[in-house]
């Protein structure tokens, strides 16, 4: 159901929601909080000094507002709390004045100073909190508040909902799970912690069950049903192509190519994972796979997690095939309808041999002529794609996954254990380790000198900051916009510095990327949009501000953007905090080692990406924290698959969508 049908969704709200990719009522309902505030109301006499507490009381005097500076105002009033009269001070909330009527019961969060009998409030709540309240906190866009979003979500629950429930009945019975709607409701509006816990358990289980289903389905399917495409390929032609590449393949790359070659020619369909660190040469191996597929007369598709990355793959793969007759196409969401239509047509007519794109590849009614090989980044296998509508004339495509997420062995065995896997460990020849240093902000000068030196040597630099722009000046984090000003000043505008971030228009992003690629831009400041896959070999330095804000796997991915040729590269982690994981980065360039350390150091590693970077794969589960559940899900999913394969999951229509997406056949 369209999100426009929700009461309270006008054009403004619609705009915010679409920024969050929420288009249907179901999307909105499944947009879960990323954490909760636990608010417990206590009597004032119990309030410990210097601790943030929540109290209730009745407004005893009209609030008075004084303006201290342009950006600073103070409001004061007296509050009657359990019979005590105290003075309340709150800064920069004068907009609440009209709601603070004499005699109104309110809840305040803040600190109480006994000596001065003053309560300094950080926030005021107007809805009555009984003894405690669990308040959901959502990832938001500017203009939308958690409260506003909550309101819309509560409206959704009044509507007739069509929520898919992916836990089979017998498992719901076995584990006594609550039903989908109740648990979704409890996730948004938890009445107490025990119901929240139950709901979360159910959602975590469901997410991991789907995940393990996806990891294991094809394997079992192919064991049962072996019809591959029966390709015929002249190996000499493949070798010729490999020999014409501008470099020699590493031994691991060659092994992976051979694995793929054997899979593609065997009577069995391929279901293979290529696991390798960033920059290890997976994309290159995938291209050779597409070439083999082309030689046997089929189309290939390659899905990337972001538009920037899809465009980048498109450019580099077009280049890889420039001396062949292969026609490469691009399909991403932001393209004009007419451009898309042209691609649709050429695709259906078989004029396009390789189609690169984002999720748009399978969600927009694309019709392939004869799709024989599907390559996808692991991210896309998570969750359920509600809008999948791929058509491929019943051809049984081979499937290849690429993953740059090095994970500790135990986890890898559980997750990937049943898949055919090729691991690329060795780095391309001549690659040097990236020299990494943690630097305090006060020593930034040293970094600036080094930056100038690198640029003098003809190289380019990435800079990453955690924020795009700090509009309220509230945070003490570095942001992209301010850093540009800083760098421009430091370099006296002699060095071209530009910014790139998710809120820019696509055309602007492309223009900046193109200018960076051709070397005109020397320093590119961005958020983690560039995290995945961007490949500009001339970049030799990565400078990450507020490095303590990023998890190890993100830092490792970011650093992987440099060190892409035989020139020495550098990574500076700017941080004023002594965070152990930054030391790990100084110590090692090995993604597998780093992932082991990550799991040792953090209760919850940011395995499979972080929500901040927008590439979060799990909404609610956490592989490490929920490892026991994962193991159970693996067992349950395997059983579920083997018991239902023969009659094609007839009893479980909700799985047909997932299966279709896994199989790439209609
Ligand atoms: P990944 O997909 O694993 O991040 P890519 O395939 O994109 O890695 O390779 C990273 C860079 O290294 C690309 O610029 C690619 O052209 C180059 N490259 C790949 N394989 C080799 C190799 N064997 N020798 C030298 N350079 C290579
Ligand atoms: Mg790549």
XYZ file of C-alpha atoms and ligand atoms in Angstrom:
694
model
C 0.000 0.000 0.000
C 1.275 3.409 -0.934
C 2.663 5.498 1.887
C 0.598 8.434 0.626
C -2.480 6.693 1.987
C -1.256 7.044 5.549
C -3.049 9.744 7.491
C -0.681 12.636 8.046
C 1.499 11.994 5.018
C 1.385 15.108 2.900
C 3.859 16.222 0.293
C 6.463 17.256 2.896
C 6.283 14.008 4.830
C 6.314 12.098 1.572
C 9.525 13.829 0.620
C 11.179 12.911 3.922
C 10.004 9.347 3.696
C 11.254 8.897 0.173
C 14.626 10.194 1.298
C 14.593 7.265 3.699
C 13.476 4.964 0.865
C 10.114 4.373 2.498
C 7.440 4.144 -0.161
C 4.864 1.773 1.218
C 3.028 1.354 4.483
C 4.960 -1.863 4.936
C 8.292 -0.083 4.377
C 7.339 2.372 7.066
C 6.305 -0.295 9.526
C 9.505 -2.187 8.970
C 11.639 0.911 9.501
C 12.887 0.009 12.932
C 14.449 2.232 15.592
C 18.199 1.774 15.877
C 18.126 2.266 19.625
C 15.885 3.275 22.516
C 15.981 5.846 25.258
C 14.992 4.309 28.532
C 13.348 7.037 30.565
C 12.538 6.285 34.170
C 10.709 8.855 36.209
C 11.936 9.156 39.806
C 10.926 11.323 42.780
C 13.150 14.366 43.151
C 14.427 13.351 46.588
C 15.926 10.240 45.032
C 17.708 12.176 42.325
C 21.464 11.613 42.592
C 23.500 14.802 42.275
C 25.164 15.272 38.878
C 23.264 12.543 37.144
C 20.701 12.965 34.431
C 17.292 12.046 35.810
C 13.703 12.261 34.742
C 11.120 13.876 36.999
C 7.468 14.870 36.768
C 5.806 17.992 38.047
C 3.201 20.687 37.621
C 4.107 24.076 36.211
C 3.804 26.567 39.035
C 4.709 29.895 37.382
C 4.467 31.311 33.878
C 7.755 30.647 32.083
C 10.063 33.608 31.540
C 12.418 33.789 28.613
C 15.596 35.829 28.432
C 17.736 36.164 25.341
C 21.403 35.898 26.168
C 23.021 35.855 22.742
C 21.830 35.468 19.201
C 21.874 31.708 19.481
C 21.196 31.386 23.149
C 18.050 31.866 25.191
C 17.090 30.777 28.642
C 13.662 29.917 29.958
C 12.892 29.642 33.651
C 9.819 28.653 35.630
C 8.892 27.064 38.914
C 7.810 23.451 39.121
C 5.883 21.632 41.776
C 7.190 18.113 42.017
C 5.634 15.894 44.673
C 5.006 19.004 46.755
C 8.517 20.454 46.443
C 8.926 23.747 44.638
C 12.035 23.916 42.474
C 13.370 26.300 39.853
C 13.673 24.973 36.339
C 16.094 26.353 33.776
C 16.175 25.254 30.172
C 18.269 26.657 27.364
C 17.226 27.159 23.762
C 13.745 25.771 24.152
C 11.830 29.056 24.120
C 9.665 27.617 21.351
C 8.039 25.467 24.020
C 6.821 28.480 25.937
C 3.303 28.461 24.626
C 2.892 24.820 25.621
C 4.030 25.471 29.168
C 0.731 26.572 30.660
C 0.302 27.095 34.322
C -0.891 23.889 35.976
C 0.252 21.562 33.203
C 1.827 18.267 34.171
C 5.113 17.730 32.354
C 8.130 15.463 32.403
C 11.618 16.909 32.555
C 14.949 15.322 31.811
C 18.022 16.941 33.311
C 20.176 17.511 36.383
C 19.167 18.720 39.827
C 21.431 21.000 41.849
C 20.338 20.637 45.482
C 22.188 23.690 46.806
C 20.655 26.033 44.287
C 17.388 24.121 44.224
C 17.594 24.364 40.462
C 16.795 21.750 37.885
C 18.600 22.307 34.590
C 16.542 20.515 31.994
C 17.857 19.186 28.700
C 14.443 18.321 27.440
C 10.771 18.553 28.215
C 8.232 15.847 27.453
C 4.576 16.662 27.258
C 3.126 13.213 27.008
C 2.595 11.671 30.370
C 5.173 9.183 31.363
C 3.900 6.849 34.038
C 6.897 5.321 35.748
C 9.094 4.743 32.807
C 8.978 4.994 29.092
C 10.935 3.366 26.316
C 11.401 5.873 23.566
C 12.416 4.665 20.106
C 15.174 6.549 18.318
C 15.180 6.426 14.528
C 17.606 7.408 11.841
C 16.042 10.521 10.420
C 16.389 13.126 7.747
C 16.337 16.822 8.391
C 12.803 18.044 8.952
C 11.512 14.780 10.332
C 11.561 14.096 14.071
C 11.461 10.748 15.860
C 8.146 11.815 17.296
C 6.735 12.768 13.907
C 7.843 9.473 12.474
C 6.365 7.580 15.434
C 3.064 9.291 14.781
C 3.024 8.209 11.141
C 3.956 4.688 12.103
C 1.174 4.518 14.655
C -1.241 5.611 11.906
C 0.003 2.703 9.799
C -1.039 0.265 12.479
C -4.620 1.472 12.143
C -4.656 0.426 8.518
C -5.174 -2.981 7.016
C -1.682 -4.340 6.821
C -0.145 -6.774 4.475
C 2.954 -7.820 6.369
C 4.820 -10.853 5.187
C 5.764 -13.204 7.942
C 8.743 -15.315 7.001
C 8.812 -17.641 9.967
C 7.011 -20.866 9.050
C 4.111 -21.737 11.357
C 5.674 -24.832 12.828
C 8.673 -22.774 13.950
C 6.447 -20.069 15.379
C 4.782 -22.814 17.415
C 8.042 -24.402 18.382
C 9.567 -21.181 19.719
C 6.291 -19.588 20.792
C 7.040 -16.457 18.803
C 4.593 -13.589 18.790
C 2.982 -12.794 15.453
C 4.555 -10.412 12.988
C 2.201 -7.525 13.486
C 2.411 -7.619 17.269
C 6.163 -7.790 17.250
C 6.470 -4.958 14.741
C 4.179 -2.919 16.955
C 6.194 -3.717 20.062
C 9.411 -2.740 18.318
C 8.001 0.736 17.665
C 5.903 1.130 20.787
C 7.272 -1.142 23.463
C 5.050 -1.219 26.541
C 7.829 -2.644 28.658
C 11.246 -4.178 28.337
C 10.130 -7.773 28.434
C 7.780 -7.403 25.487
C 10.470 -5.490 23.618
C 12.881 -8.313 24.253
C 10.400 -10.878 22.961
C 9.657 -8.831 19.879
C 13.306 -8.244 19.146
C 14.079 -11.916 19.507
C 11.395 -12.723 16.982
C 12.637 -10.130 14.517
C 16.263 -11.179 14.914
C 15.289 -14.771 14.363
C 13.291 -13.905 11.271
C 16.077 -11.831 9.804
C 18.685 -14.518 10.369
C 16.324 -17.239 9.174
C 15.817 -15.427 5.875
C 19.535 -14.819 5.706
C 20.419 -18.478 6.177
C 17.656 -19.463 3.781
C 19.261 -17.279 1.163
C 22.725 -18.595 1.876
C 21.676 -22.221 1.592
C 18.774 -22.387 -0.815
C 20.667 -22.549 -4.091
C 23.069 -25.148 -2.806
C 20.247 -27.525 -1.943
C 18.297 -26.662 -5.039
C 21.266 -27.413 -7.260
C 22.010 -30.652 -5.496
C 18.517 -31.735 -6.332
C 18.261 -30.253 -9.756
C 21.379 -30.013 -11.845
C 20.395 -28.363 -15.074
C 23.120 -25.939 -16.069
C 23.341 -24.143 -19.365
C 25.626 -26.689 -21.006
C 27.981 -24.071 -22.350
C 30.685 -24.591 -24.900
C 33.658 -22.279 -24.622
C 37.018 -22.221 -26.339
C 39.533 -22.008 -23.497
C 42.131 -20.497 -25.831
C 39.951 -17.469 -26.279
C 39.691 -17.054 -22.534
C 43.457 -17.300 -22.161
C 43.966 -14.826 -24.979
C 41.727 -12.382 -23.158
C 43.573 -12.891 -19.879
C 46.929 -12.458 -21.595
C 45.769 -9.200 -23.126
C 45.046 -7.685 -19.697
C 47.517 -4.969 -18.700
C 48.775 -7.126 -15.837
C 49.337 -10.760 -14.925
C 46.759 -12.371 -12.678
C 47.857 -13.306 -9.187
C 47.838 -17.047 -8.407
C 44.679 -16.654 -6.299
C 42.954 -14.742 -9.075
C 43.899 -17.454 -11.530
C 42.522 -20.132 -9.200
C 39.288 -18.197 -8.870
C 39.042 -17.829 -12.652
C 39.570 -21.565 -13.043
C 36.905 -22.306 -10.453
C 34.462 -20.107 -12.339
C 35.433 -21.581 -15.681
C 34.846 -25.102 -14.373
C 31.540 -24.110 -12.789
C 30.291 -22.426 -15.923
C 31.130 -25.388 -18.111
C 29.924 -28.040 -15.722
C 26.374 -29.337 -16.152
C 25.566 -27.899 -12.732
C 24.554 -24.320 -12.209
C 27.132 -22.132 -10.512
C 26.596 -20.774 -7.018
C 29.961 -19.371 -6.077
C 31.280 -16.793 -3.676
C 34.503 -14.918 -4.230
C 35.851 -13.727 -0.945
C 38.701 -11.267 -0.987
C 39.897 -8.076 0.559
C 39.277 -4.696 -1.080
C 41.608 -4.269 -4.018
C 42.478 -7.941 -4.233
C 41.160 -8.071 -7.778
C 37.694 -9.599 -7.465
C 36.077 -7.325 -10.027
C 38.726 -8.284 -12.499
C 37.996 -11.982 -11.915
C 34.288 -11.285 -12.292
C 34.955 -9.599 -15.642
C 36.711 -12.688 -16.906
C 33.681 -14.673 -15.773
C 31.477 -12.366 -17.824
C 33.754 -12.855 -20.789
C 33.421 -16.640 -20.541
C 29.659 -16.216 -20.291
C 29.705 -13.968 -23.344
C 31.697 -16.485 -25.351
C 28.996 -19.050 -24.694
C 26.359 -16.651 -25.970
C 24.641 -15.240 -22.885
C 24.048 -11.891 -21.241
C 25.573 -11.003 -17.867
C 24.454 -8.620 -15.194
C 26.350 -7.112 -12.327
C 24.685 -5.442 -9.367
C 26.447 -2.910 -7.191
C 25.245 -1.539 -3.869
C 25.394 2.156 -4.792
C 25.028 4.301 -7.886
C 28.513 5.708 -7.620
C 29.896 2.218 -7.541
C 27.687 1.022 -10.389
C 28.870 3.912 -12.558
C 32.441 3.187 -11.612
C 32.093 -0.496 -12.514
C 30.438 0.529 -15.737
C 33.393 2.739 -16.643
C 36.059 0.208 -15.718
C 34.279 -2.763 -17.272
C 33.634 -0.829 -20.471
C 37.359 -0.183 -20.486
C 38.212 -3.842 -19.837
C 36.163 -4.867 -22.864
C 37.106 -2.011 -25.153
C 38.911 -4.286 -27.624
C 36.007 -6.706 -27.918
C 32.552 -6.587 -29.491
C 30.950 -6.701 -26.068
C 28.348 -4.038 -25.438
C 28.102 -2.870 -21.841
C 25.029 -1.018 -20.526
C 24.229 0.860 -17.351
C 20.932 0.992 -15.461
C 20.499 3.028 -12.308
C 17.472 4.538 -10.609
C 18.301 8.157 -11.351
C 18.430 7.747 -15.142
C 15.807 9.457 -17.274
C 12.816 7.385 -18.296
C 13.821 7.668 -21.946
C 17.364 6.487 -21.222
C 15.968 3.566 -19.269
C 13.538 2.662 -22.026
C 16.363 2.512 -24.501
C 18.268 0.157 -22.217
C 15.157 -1.995 -21.654
C 14.707 -2.374 -25.368
C 18.326 -3.149 -26.197
C 18.394 -5.602 -23.357
C 15.339 -7.477 -24.510
C 16.626 -7.568 -28.051
C 19.918 -8.981 -26.796
C 21.940 -6.020 -28.027
C 23.400 -5.425 -24.583
C 25.757 -8.166 -23.451
C 26.539 -6.907 -19.974
C 24.239 -4.803 -17.831
C 25.707 -3.057 -14.819
C 23.508 -1.367 -12.271
C 22.047 -1.054 -8.850
C 19.052 -2.856 -7.459
C 17.132 -1.187 -10.295
C 18.330 -4.160 -12.339
C 15.781 -6.442 -10.822
C 13.173 -4.117 -9.486
C 11.872 -2.322 -12.508
C 10.422 -4.981 -14.716
C 13.617 -5.429 -16.662
C 13.374 -8.140 -19.314
C 16.548 -9.934 -20.204
C 16.898 -11.724 -23.496
C 19.055 -14.526 -22.132
C 20.694 -13.740 -18.831
C 23.253 -16.461 -18.204
C 25.402 -15.010 -15.445
C 24.410 -12.892 -12.499
C 27.080 -11.236 -10.421
C 26.117 -9.516 -7.241
C 27.637 -7.875 -4.245
C 26.771 -9.672 -1.057
C 24.774 -6.783 0.327
C 21.948 -7.530 -2.017
C 21.254 -10.908 -0.621
C 20.107 -9.583 2.684
C 16.603 -8.591 3.548
C 13.728 -9.025 1.190
C 13.301 -6.954 -1.873
C 9.627 -6.030 -2.003
C 9.676 -4.786 -5.544
C 11.546 -7.499 -7.338
C 10.157 -8.007 -10.801
C 12.850 -9.537 -12.914
C 12.118 -11.396 -16.118
C 14.505 -13.696 -17.884
C 12.631 -16.046 -20.195
C 13.127 -19.028 -17.890
C 16.875 -19.329 -18.267
C 18.763 -20.866 -15.364
C 21.493 -18.312 -14.767
C 24.719 -19.033 -13.035
C 25.277 -16.960 -9.946
C 28.438 -15.390 -8.603
C 28.756 -13.326 -5.441
C 31.560 -10.995 -4.553
C 32.322 -10.191 -0.961
C 34.903 -7.855 0.452
C 33.883 -8.514 4.016
C 36.621 -10.511 5.599
C 35.136 -12.216 8.601
C 36.610 -14.432 11.284
C 36.828 -18.105 10.443
C 34.156 -19.385 12.815
C 31.610 -16.992 11.406
C 32.684 -17.576 7.839
C 32.246 -21.315 8.248
C 28.754 -20.897 9.590
C 27.667 -18.374 7.033
C 29.464 -19.492 3.904
C 30.206 -23.067 4.918
C 27.817 -24.606 2.426
C 28.735 -22.443 -0.537
C 31.393 -23.001 -3.137
C 33.978 -20.414 -2.257
C 37.098 -19.024 -3.922
C 39.310 -16.979 -1.658
C 41.674 -14.327 -2.962
C 44.319 -13.718 -0.337
C 47.339 -12.476 -2.234
C 47.460 -8.869 -3.327
C 48.354 -7.929 -6.885
C 52.105 -7.808 -7.429
C 54.013 -4.781 -6.302
C 51.337 -3.618 -3.868
C 52.866 -2.132 -0.767
C 51.225 -2.035 2.623
C 49.641 1.311 3.330
C 51.565 3.165 6.021
C 49.013 4.120 8.637
C 49.344 6.625 11.469
C 47.037 7.874 14.168
C 47.449 11.638 14.587
C 45.958 14.049 17.114
C 44.194 17.091 15.742
C 46.765 19.408 17.249
C 49.369 17.752 15.040
C 47.354 18.227 11.884
C 50.051 20.499 10.491
C 52.324 17.522 9.885
C 49.587 15.882 7.885
C 48.999 19.056 5.864
C 52.710 19.243 4.970
C 52.637 15.648 3.880
C 49.510 16.280 1.823
C 51.175 19.135 -0.035
C 54.165 16.931 -0.699
C 52.036 14.124 -2.130
C 50.213 16.563 -4.362
C 53.520 18.014 -5.542
C 54.443 14.462 -6.525
C 51.376 14.402 -8.727
C 49.180 12.321 -6.449
C 45.656 12.772 -5.128
C 44.089 12.537 -1.710
C 40.818 11.432 -0.161
C 39.593 13.046 3.008
C 36.695 11.563 4.968
C 34.622 13.205 7.679
C 31.723 11.785 9.671
C 29.274 14.599 8.874
C 28.234 16.491 5.776
C 27.398 19.717 7.471
C 26.877 20.628 11.075
C 24.074 23.094 10.614
C 23.330 23.797 14.249
C 26.966 23.847 15.257
C 25.997 21.410 17.958
C 28.475 18.693 17.393
C 32.204 18.888 17.806
C 32.801 16.564 14.906
C 34.483 17.607 11.715
C 32.217 18.042 8.757
C 32.796 17.997 5.032
C 31.729 21.579 4.431
C 33.894 23.084 7.156
C 36.873 20.948 6.241
C 36.774 22.328 2.729
C 37.017 25.849 4.129
C 39.870 24.786 6.384
C 41.817 23.133 3.599
C 41.225 26.001 1.190
C 42.645 28.312 3.792
C 45.586 26.069 4.634
C 46.462 25.653 0.961
C 45.789 29.332 0.153
C 43.369 28.187 -2.534
C 46.328 26.912 -4.549
C 45.162 23.336 -4.493
C 41.813 22.274 -5.882
C 39.739 20.803 -3.078
C 36.184 19.587 -3.724
C 33.471 17.862 -1.790
C 31.293 14.858 -2.545
C 28.387 13.603 -0.487
C 25.103 11.788 -0.599
C 22.914 14.859 -0.607
C 24.333 16.208 -3.847
C 22.503 15.806 -7.135
C 23.630 12.837 -9.160
C 24.835 14.983 -12.026
C 26.988 16.996 -9.617
C 28.364 13.865 -8.042
C 29.247 12.471 -11.435
C 30.920 15.698 -12.473
C 33.031 15.759 -9.316
C 33.959 12.092 -9.666
C 34.932 12.629 -13.290
C 37.108 15.615 -12.391
C 38.745 13.644 -9.621
C 39.405 10.749 -11.930
C 41.063 12.875 -14.552
C 43.265 14.368 -11.868
C 41.985 17.943 -11.865
C 40.734 17.694 -8.313
C 43.578 17.058 -5.924
C 41.744 16.620 -2.654
C 38.305 15.073 -2.440
C 36.489 15.481 0.844
C 33.542 13.244 1.417
C 31.541 11.217 3.844
C 31.655 7.467 3.617
C 29.911 7.506 0.220
C 33.245 6.611 -1.253
C 33.563 3.712 1.108
C 32.912 0.984 -1.364
C 34.906 0.220 -4.422
C 35.922 3.578 -5.853
C 39.067 3.026 -7.836
C 41.338 5.931 -8.687
C 44.835 4.523 -8.798
C 46.531 7.884 -8.466
C 45.155 8.357 -4.953
C 47.929 7.742 -2.477
C 46.608 9.214 0.719
C 43.537 8.760 2.843
C 42.909 11.158 5.704
C 40.056 10.219 8.023
C 38.785 12.764 10.526
C 37.182 11.689 13.805
C 38.439 8.231 13.015
C 37.184 7.056 16.400
C 33.674 7.363 14.992
C 34.175 4.572 12.508
C 34.288 0.858 13.033
C 37.238 -1.213 11.947
C 35.658 -2.701 8.894
C 34.659 0.754 7.644
C 38.152 2.104 8.299
C 39.631 -0.839 6.480
C 37.307 -0.369 3.503
C 38.110 3.326 3.396
C 41.830 2.736 3.527
C 41.435 0.238 0.718
C 40.698 3.198 -1.597
C 44.409 3.952 -1.700
C 47.417 1.725 -2.282
C 46.081 0.642 -5.644
C 49.378 0.563 -7.476
C 53.036 0.078 -6.659
C 53.513 3.593 -5.243
C 53.720 3.917 -1.454
C 50.411 5.061 0.020
C 49.501 6.545 3.390
C 46.561 6.663 5.707
C 46.144 9.195 8.506
C 43.591 8.545 11.199
C 42.879 11.846 12.875
C 41.600 11.365 16.385
C 42.017 12.882 19.779
C 40.980 9.694 21.472
C 43.085 6.707 22.320
C 40.915 4.073 20.750
C 42.497 0.607 20.605
C 41.019 -0.182 17.221
C 42.938 2.668 15.622
C 46.124 0.950 16.806
C 44.978 -2.176 14.986
C 44.873 -0.140 11.793
C 48.461 1.010 12.358
C 49.469 -2.578 12.960
C 48.000 -4.352 9.993
C 46.756 -4.169 6.429
C 45.246 -7.628 6.473
C 41.468 -7.570 6.421
C 41.162 -10.999 7.987
C 43.450 -10.095 10.870
C 41.584 -6.828 11.319
C 38.236 -8.570 11.410
C 39.462 -10.986 14.088
C 40.679 -8.032 16.146
C 37.433 -6.226 15.563
C 35.557 -9.099 17.098
C 37.917 -9.279 20.021
C 37.691 -5.587 20.764
C 34.066 -4.815 20.304
C 31.017 -6.373 21.780
C 29.381 -5.746 18.467
C 31.630 -5.604 15.468
C 30.341 -3.648 12.524
C 30.478 -6.739 10.408
C 28.623 -6.290 7.148
C 28.770 -2.546 7.353
C 27.312 0.105 9.545
C 23.991 1.834 9.488
C 25.719 5.183 9.283
C 27.268 4.352 5.977
C 23.909 3.308 4.628
C 25.054 -0.131 3.623
C 23.707 -1.821 6.688
C 22.671 -5.292 5.820
C 20.899 -6.375 8.936
C 18.178 -4.221 10.397
C 18.191 -5.707 13.806
C 20.372 -8.795 14.025
C 24.018 -8.757 14.882
C 26.057 -11.731 13.798
C 28.304 -11.726 16.819
C 25.809 -10.939 19.529
C 23.225 -13.247 18.003
C 25.577 -16.012 16.962
C 23.643 -18.704 18.830
C 20.455 -17.673 17.078
C 22.332 -17.717 13.783
C 23.422 -21.311 14.387
C 19.852 -22.303 15.190
C 18.576 -20.490 12.105
C 21.062 -22.301 9.967
C 19.753 -25.623 11.218
C 16.125 -24.592 10.917
C 16.546 -23.045 7.476
C 18.332 -26.091 6.111
C 15.564 -28.334 7.376
C 12.924 -25.992 5.987
C 14.598 -25.972 2.580
C 15.062 -29.723 2.287
C 11.490 -30.394 3.379
C 9.943 -28.016 0.874
C 12.158 -28.106 -2.193
C 10.288 -30.878 -3.929
C 6.943 -29.141 -3.956
C 8.488 -25.712 -4.568
C 7.471 -24.154 -1.291
C 3.828 -24.363 -2.251
C 2.759 -23.880 1.318
C 4.945 -20.817 1.716
C 4.103 -18.313 -1.011
C 5.950 -15.528 0.818
C 9.191 -17.307 -0.021
C 8.525 -17.259 -3.751
C 9.737 -13.689 -3.978
C 12.979 -14.556 -2.256
C 13.480 -17.602 -4.409
C 12.862 -15.649 -7.561
C 15.477 -13.152 -6.560
C 17.955 -15.892 -5.750
C 17.377 -17.828 -8.919
C 17.034 -15.003 -11.376
C 14.344 -16.812 -13.268
C 10.705 -15.958 -13.543
P 38.361 -5.597 -5.907
O 37.137 -5.753 -6.768
O 38.735 -6.861 -5.213
O 38.307 -4.423 -4.992
P 39.549 -4.881 -8.416
O 39.324 -6.030 -9.300
O 38.672 -3.694 -8.567
O 39.591 -5.338 -6.890
O 41.075 -4.471 -8.559
C 41.589 -3.344 -7.919
C 42.563 -2.670 -8.864
O 43.682 -3.516 -9.102
C 41.963 -2.382 -10.216
O 42.431 -1.143 -10.638
C 42.471 -3.492 -11.091
O 42.604 -3.059 -12.430
C 43.826 -3.785 -10.486
N 44.220 -5.179 -10.592
C 43.417 -6.263 -10.499
N 44.139 -7.398 -10.614
C 45.425 -7.024 -10.761
C 46.670 -7.735 -10.934
N 46.704 -9.083 -10.976
N 47.810 -7.019 -11.065
C 47.759 -5.660 -11.023
N 46.653 -4.942 -10.892
C 45.479 -5.601 -10.748
Mg 36.074 -3.734 -6.960
